Amino acid sequence: MSEQDSSSVSTAPPNQVAAWTFFLQWAKHPLTTASMVPSGRQLTRQMMRQLPADARHVVELGAGTGVFTQALIEHGIAPEDLLVVELNPEFHGLLCRRFPALEIINGDARDLQAIVARAGMDAGVDAVVSGLGFLAMPREIQKQILEAVFAVLGKGRSLIQFTYGPKAPIPQDLLEELGLTATRVGFAPLNLPPAFVYKLSRRAD
Ligand SMILES: C[S@@+](CC[C@H](N)C(=O)[O-])C[C@H]1O[C@@H](n2cnc3c(N)ncnc32)[C@H](O)[C@@H]1O
């Protein structure tokens, strides 16, 4: 997509407004917001690098103020092929104002199967890009979200996820229970805080 096309999809708020909104939401909902600041450019680039070259239908979970959303559009994902899910109504409102051409659902990643079906994307999602703070979630919620994500992802497709710890954000026993593998594929030392990128996929067997 050309720069002109992508700018017609997005009305970016000034950086300070986005940063301030993010900080306020972190103060109100520290567990679900999971960070005091939006992801930086290096982490965003590392996340986008993991998109398969043939990815068409993409879901973004936990978009916050929309840094990955903007990057997905700039990467060339067509607005009608991008579905964004954000739990926090304040972030949802900001995203709707910033990206009026996108389908942005104020909902819970746990309900992804129903959300994708309603959006008519149930032929198979090519990639799920997630900003969710899995480390701060109870195991049961992690499990429900992963079940929903892999119910909509097409065969051989992956969840792209970042985390602030050096280990995968999902415990090994839960990955095994769900038949998943987590591979570290990127590191963004300049992010605040430094972050690792993981790709979660179904086990080959
Ligand atoms: C660490 S922030 C990431 C925001 C943005 N992607 C970024 O990287 O700057 C986590 C985001 O996930 C959202 N979130 C948390 N739990 C969620 C859930 N169950 N379903 C959808 N969004 C959720 C939060 O409201 C927040 O916007």
Short mmCIF file of C-alpha atoms and ligand atoms in Angstrom, two decimals:
data_model
loop_
_atom_site.label_atom_id
_atom_site.label_comp_id
_atom_site.label_asym_id
_atom_site.label_seq_id
_atom_site.Cartn_x
_atom_site.Cartn_y
_atom_site.Cartn_z
CA MET A 1 0.00 0.00 0.00
CA SER A 2 1.39 3.47 -0.82
CA GLU A 3 2.06 6.07 1.84
CA GLN A 4 -0.88 8.08 0.57
CA ASP A 5 -3.24 5.09 0.81
CA SER A 6 -2.14 4.19 4.32
CA SER A 7 -2.46 7.77 5.58
CA SER A 8 -6.04 7.87 4.31
CA VAL A 9 -6.80 4.87 6.58
CA SER A 10 -5.30 6.44 9.70
CA THR A 11 -5.76 9.72 11.54
CA ALA A 12 -2.84 9.58 13.96
CA PRO A 13 -3.22 11.39 17.31
CA PRO A 14 -0.12 13.31 18.36
CA ASN A 15 2.40 10.99 20.05
CA GLN A 16 2.02 12.75 23.38
CA VAL A 17 -1.76 12.22 23.36
CA ALA A 18 -1.33 8.50 22.66
CA ALA A 19 1.38 8.17 25.32
CA TRP A 20 -0.70 10.03 27.90
CA THR A 21 -3.82 7.95 27.14
CA PHE A 22 -1.75 4.79 27.47
CA PHE A 23 -0.29 5.87 30.82
CA LEU A 24 -3.73 6.80 32.21
CA GLN A 25 -5.17 3.44 31.14
CA TRP A 26 -2.21 1.64 32.71
CA ALA A 27 -2.89 3.52 35.98
CA LYS A 28 -6.57 2.48 35.84
CA HIS A 29 -6.11 -1.09 34.53
CA PRO A 30 -2.50 -2.13 35.20
CA LEU A 31 -3.04 -5.86 34.69
CA THR A 32 -4.78 -5.74 31.33
CA THR A 33 -2.78 -2.75 29.98
CA ALA A 34 0.41 -4.54 31.12
CA SER A 35 2.76 -1.70 30.13
CA MET A 36 3.12 2.00 30.95
CA VAL A 37 3.97 2.98 27.36
CA PRO A 38 3.02 1.80 23.86
CA SER A 39 5.43 -0.48 21.98
CA GLY A 40 8.32 1.27 20.25
CA ARG A 41 9.45 1.24 16.63
CA GLN A 42 12.08 -1.49 16.94
CA LEU A 43 9.64 -3.94 18.55
CA THR A 44 6.96 -3.01 16.00
CA ARG A 45 9.39 -3.76 13.14
CA GLN A 46 10.34 -7.10 14.70
CA MET A 47 6.67 -8.06 15.04
CA MET A 48 5.89 -7.14 11.41
CA ARG A 49 8.92 -9.12 10.19
CA GLN A 50 7.19 -12.29 11.37
CA LEU A 51 4.16 -11.83 9.11
CA PRO A 52 4.10 -14.52 6.41
CA ALA A 53 4.68 -13.03 2.94
CA ASP A 54 1.29 -14.36 1.78
CA ALA A 55 -0.68 -13.15 4.85
CA ARG A 56 -3.99 -11.67 3.81
CA HIS A 57 -6.51 -12.07 6.66
CA VAL A 58 -4.93 -10.73 9.84
CA VAL A 59 -6.32 -10.34 13.37
CA GLU A 60 -4.76 -7.98 15.89
CA LEU A 61 -5.42 -8.57 19.59
CA GLY A 62 -4.91 -5.86 22.24
CA ALA A 63 -4.18 -2.93 19.94
CA GLY A 64 -3.88 -0.23 22.65
CA THR A 65 -3.27 3.08 20.88
CA GLY A 66 -2.65 1.37 17.53
CA VAL A 67 1.11 1.19 16.92
CA PHE A 68 0.90 -2.32 15.44
CA THR A 69 -2.36 -1.44 13.66
CA GLN A 70 -0.63 1.41 11.82
CA ALA A 71 2.34 -0.84 10.98
CA LEU A 72 0.04 -3.59 9.65
CA ILE A 73 -1.57 -1.11 7.28
CA GLU A 74 1.83 0.23 6.21
CA HIS A 75 2.96 -3.38 5.70
CA GLY A 76 0.20 -3.73 3.11
CA ILE A 77 -2.61 -5.53 4.93
CA ALA A 78 -5.79 -4.19 3.32
CA PRO A 79 -8.17 -2.45 5.76
CA GLU A 80 -11.00 -4.87 4.87
CA ASP A 81 -8.74 -7.85 5.73
CA LEU A 82 -7.69 -6.56 9.13
CA LEU A 83 -9.80 -7.24 12.23
CA VAL A 84 -8.81 -5.53 15.48
CA VAL A 85 -9.99 -6.62 18.95
CA GLU A 86 -9.47 -4.37 21.97
CA LEU A 87 -10.97 -4.92 25.44
CA ASN A 88 -10.57 -1.43 26.90
CA PRO A 89 -13.38 0.95 25.77
CA GLU A 90 -11.09 4.02 26.00
CA PHE A 91 -8.54 2.44 23.65
CA HIS A 92 -11.37 1.18 21.46
CA GLY A 93 -12.75 4.73 21.09
CA LEU A 94 -9.30 6.12 20.27
CA LEU A 95 -8.68 3.34 17.70
CA CYS A 96 -12.05 3.97 16.02
CA ARG A 97 -11.26 7.68 15.69
CA ARG A 98 -7.74 6.96 14.47
CA PHE A 99 -8.68 4.20 11.97
CA PRO A 100 -12.22 4.94 10.75
CA ALA A 101 -11.85 2.51 7.81
CA LEU A 102 -11.09 -0.54 10.00
CA GLU A 103 -13.34 -3.05 11.76
CA ILE A 104 -12.42 -2.58 15.41
CA ILE A 105 -14.28 -4.66 17.97
CA ASN A 106 -14.57 -3.66 21.61
CA GLY A 107 -14.35 -7.21 22.88
CA ASP A 108 -12.41 -9.94 24.62
CA ALA A 109 -9.79 -12.06 22.86
CA ARG A 110 -11.39 -15.08 24.56
CA ASP A 111 -14.41 -14.60 22.28
CA LEU A 112 -12.32 -14.53 19.13
CA GLN A 113 -14.10 -17.41 17.40
CA ALA A 114 -17.48 -15.67 17.59
CA ILE A 115 -15.94 -12.29 16.67
CA VAL A 116 -14.21 -13.73 13.59
CA ALA A 117 -17.38 -15.56 12.52
CA ARG A 118 -19.44 -12.34 12.82
CA ALA A 119 -16.82 -10.52 10.75
CA GLY A 120 -17.11 -13.20 8.04
CA MET A 121 -13.40 -14.08 8.31
CA ASP A 122 -13.94 -17.73 9.26
CA ALA A 123 -12.35 -19.09 6.07
CA GLY A 124 -9.04 -19.02 7.99
CA VAL A 125 -6.91 -16.33 9.54
CA ASP A 126 -3.34 -16.09 8.17
CA ALA A 127 -1.75 -14.45 11.22
CA VAL A 128 -2.73 -13.23 14.68
CA VAL A 129 -0.60 -10.32 15.91
CA SER A 130 -0.94 -9.92 19.65
CA GLY A 131 -0.02 -7.18 22.09
CA LEU A 132 -1.78 -8.97 24.94
CA GLY A 133 0.04 -9.08 28.27
CA PHE A 134 -0.05 -12.85 28.77
CA LEU A 135 2.43 -12.75 31.67
CA ALA A 136 -0.09 -10.90 33.84
CA MET A 137 -2.98 -13.29 33.07
CA PRO A 138 -4.14 -16.29 35.07
CA ARG A 139 -3.46 -19.64 33.36
CA GLU A 140 -7.16 -20.24 32.66
CA ILE A 141 -7.49 -16.99 30.70
CA GLN A 142 -4.25 -17.71 28.79
CA LYS A 143 -5.72 -21.10 27.90
CA GLN A 144 -9.07 -19.71 26.74
CA ILE A 145 -7.39 -17.10 24.56
CA LEU A 146 -4.98 -19.59 22.97
CA GLU A 147 -7.81 -22.04 22.27
CA ALA A 148 -9.78 -19.27 20.56
CA VAL A 149 -6.73 -18.08 18.58
CA PHE A 150 -5.82 -21.53 17.26
CA ALA A 151 -9.48 -22.26 16.44
CA VAL A 152 -9.40 -19.40 13.91
CA LEU A 153 -5.82 -19.66 12.60
CA GLY A 154 -5.45 -21.58 9.35
CA LYS A 155 -3.26 -24.68 9.03
CA GLY A 156 0.43 -23.89 9.51
CA ARG A 157 -0.33 -20.33 10.66
CA SER A 158 1.02 -18.69 13.82
CA LEU A 159 0.37 -16.30 16.66
CA ILE A 160 2.97 -13.51 16.77
CA GLN A 161 3.43 -12.36 20.36
CA PHE A 162 5.85 -10.20 22.30
CA THR A 163 6.82 -10.47 25.93
CA TYR A 164 9.07 -8.55 28.33
CA GLY A 165 10.63 -11.63 29.96
CA PRO A 166 13.40 -13.78 28.47
CA LYS A 167 11.11 -16.85 28.54
CA ALA A 168 8.02 -17.58 26.45
CA PRO A 169 5.00 -15.83 28.02
CA ILE A 170 3.05 -19.12 28.20
CA PRO A 171 4.08 -21.85 30.66
CA GLN A 172 5.56 -24.97 29.03
CA ASP A 173 2.92 -27.29 30.51
CA LEU A 174 0.12 -25.22 28.98
CA LEU A 175 1.86 -25.20 25.59
CA GLU A 176 2.11 -28.99 25.80
CA GLU A 177 -1.52 -29.39 26.88
CA LEU A 178 -2.63 -27.38 23.83
CA GLY A 179 -0.18 -29.03 21.42
CA LEU A 180 1.70 -25.79 20.76
CA THR A 181 5.32 -24.74 20.44
CA ALA A 182 6.79 -21.30 21.17
CA THR A 183 9.91 -20.15 19.31
CA ARG A 184 11.80 -16.98 20.09
CA VAL A 185 12.21 -15.13 16.81
CA GLY A 186 13.20 -11.59 17.72
CA PHE A 187 14.62 -9.24 20.35
CA ALA A 188 14.04 -5.50 20.66
CA PRO A 189 16.63 -4.21 23.18
CA LEU A 190 15.71 -0.57 22.50
CA ASN A 191 12.07 -1.08 23.44
CA LEU A 192 10.88 0.24 26.79
CA PRO A 193 11.12 -2.24 28.44
CA PRO A 194 13.25 -4.50 26.19
CA ALA A 195 11.06 -7.16 24.61
CA PHE A 196 11.31 -10.55 22.93
CA VAL A 197 9.16 -11.72 20.02
CA TYR A 198 7.76 -15.24 19.96
CA LYS A 199 5.95 -17.26 17.35
CA LEU A 200 3.44 -19.78 18.69
CA SER A 201 2.48 -22.59 16.34
CA ARG A 202 0.75 -25.99 16.42
CA ARG A 203 3.18 -28.87 17.03
CA ALA A 204 4.06 -30.64 13.80
CA ASP A 205 2.87 -34.03 15.14
C1 LIG B 1 0.69 -4.29 26.52
S1 LIG B 1 -0.75 -3.47 25.84
C2 LIG B 1 -0.27 -3.49 24.11
C3 LIG B 1 -0.86 -2.38 23.30
C4 LIG B 1 -0.28 -2.20 21.89
N1 LIG B 1 -0.45 -3.40 21.09
C5 LIG B 1 1.20 -1.87 21.95
O1 LIG B 1 2.00 -2.77 21.69
O2 LIG B 1 1.52 -0.72 22.27
C6 LIG B 1 -2.01 -4.73 25.97
C7 LIG B 1 -3.33 -4.39 25.32
O3 LIG B 1 -4.19 -5.54 25.36
C8 LIG B 1 -5.51 -5.15 25.73
N2 LIG B 1 -6.17 -6.35 26.31
C9 LIG B 1 -5.89 -6.94 27.50
N3 LIG B 1 -6.65 -8.04 27.68
C10 LIG B 1 -7.39 -8.17 26.54
C11 LIG B 1 -8.36 -9.13 26.10
N4 LIG B 1 -8.70 -10.17 26.87
N5 LIG B 1 -8.92 -8.97 24.87
C12 LIG B 1 -8.57 -7.92 24.07
N6 LIG B 1 -7.68 -6.97 24.44
C13 LIG B 1 -7.09 -7.09 25.65
C14 LIG B 1 -5.26 -4.02 26.71
O4 LIG B 1 -6.41 -3.22 26.90
C15 LIG B 1 -4.11 -3.29 26.01
O5 LIG B 1 -4.58 -2.40 25.05
#
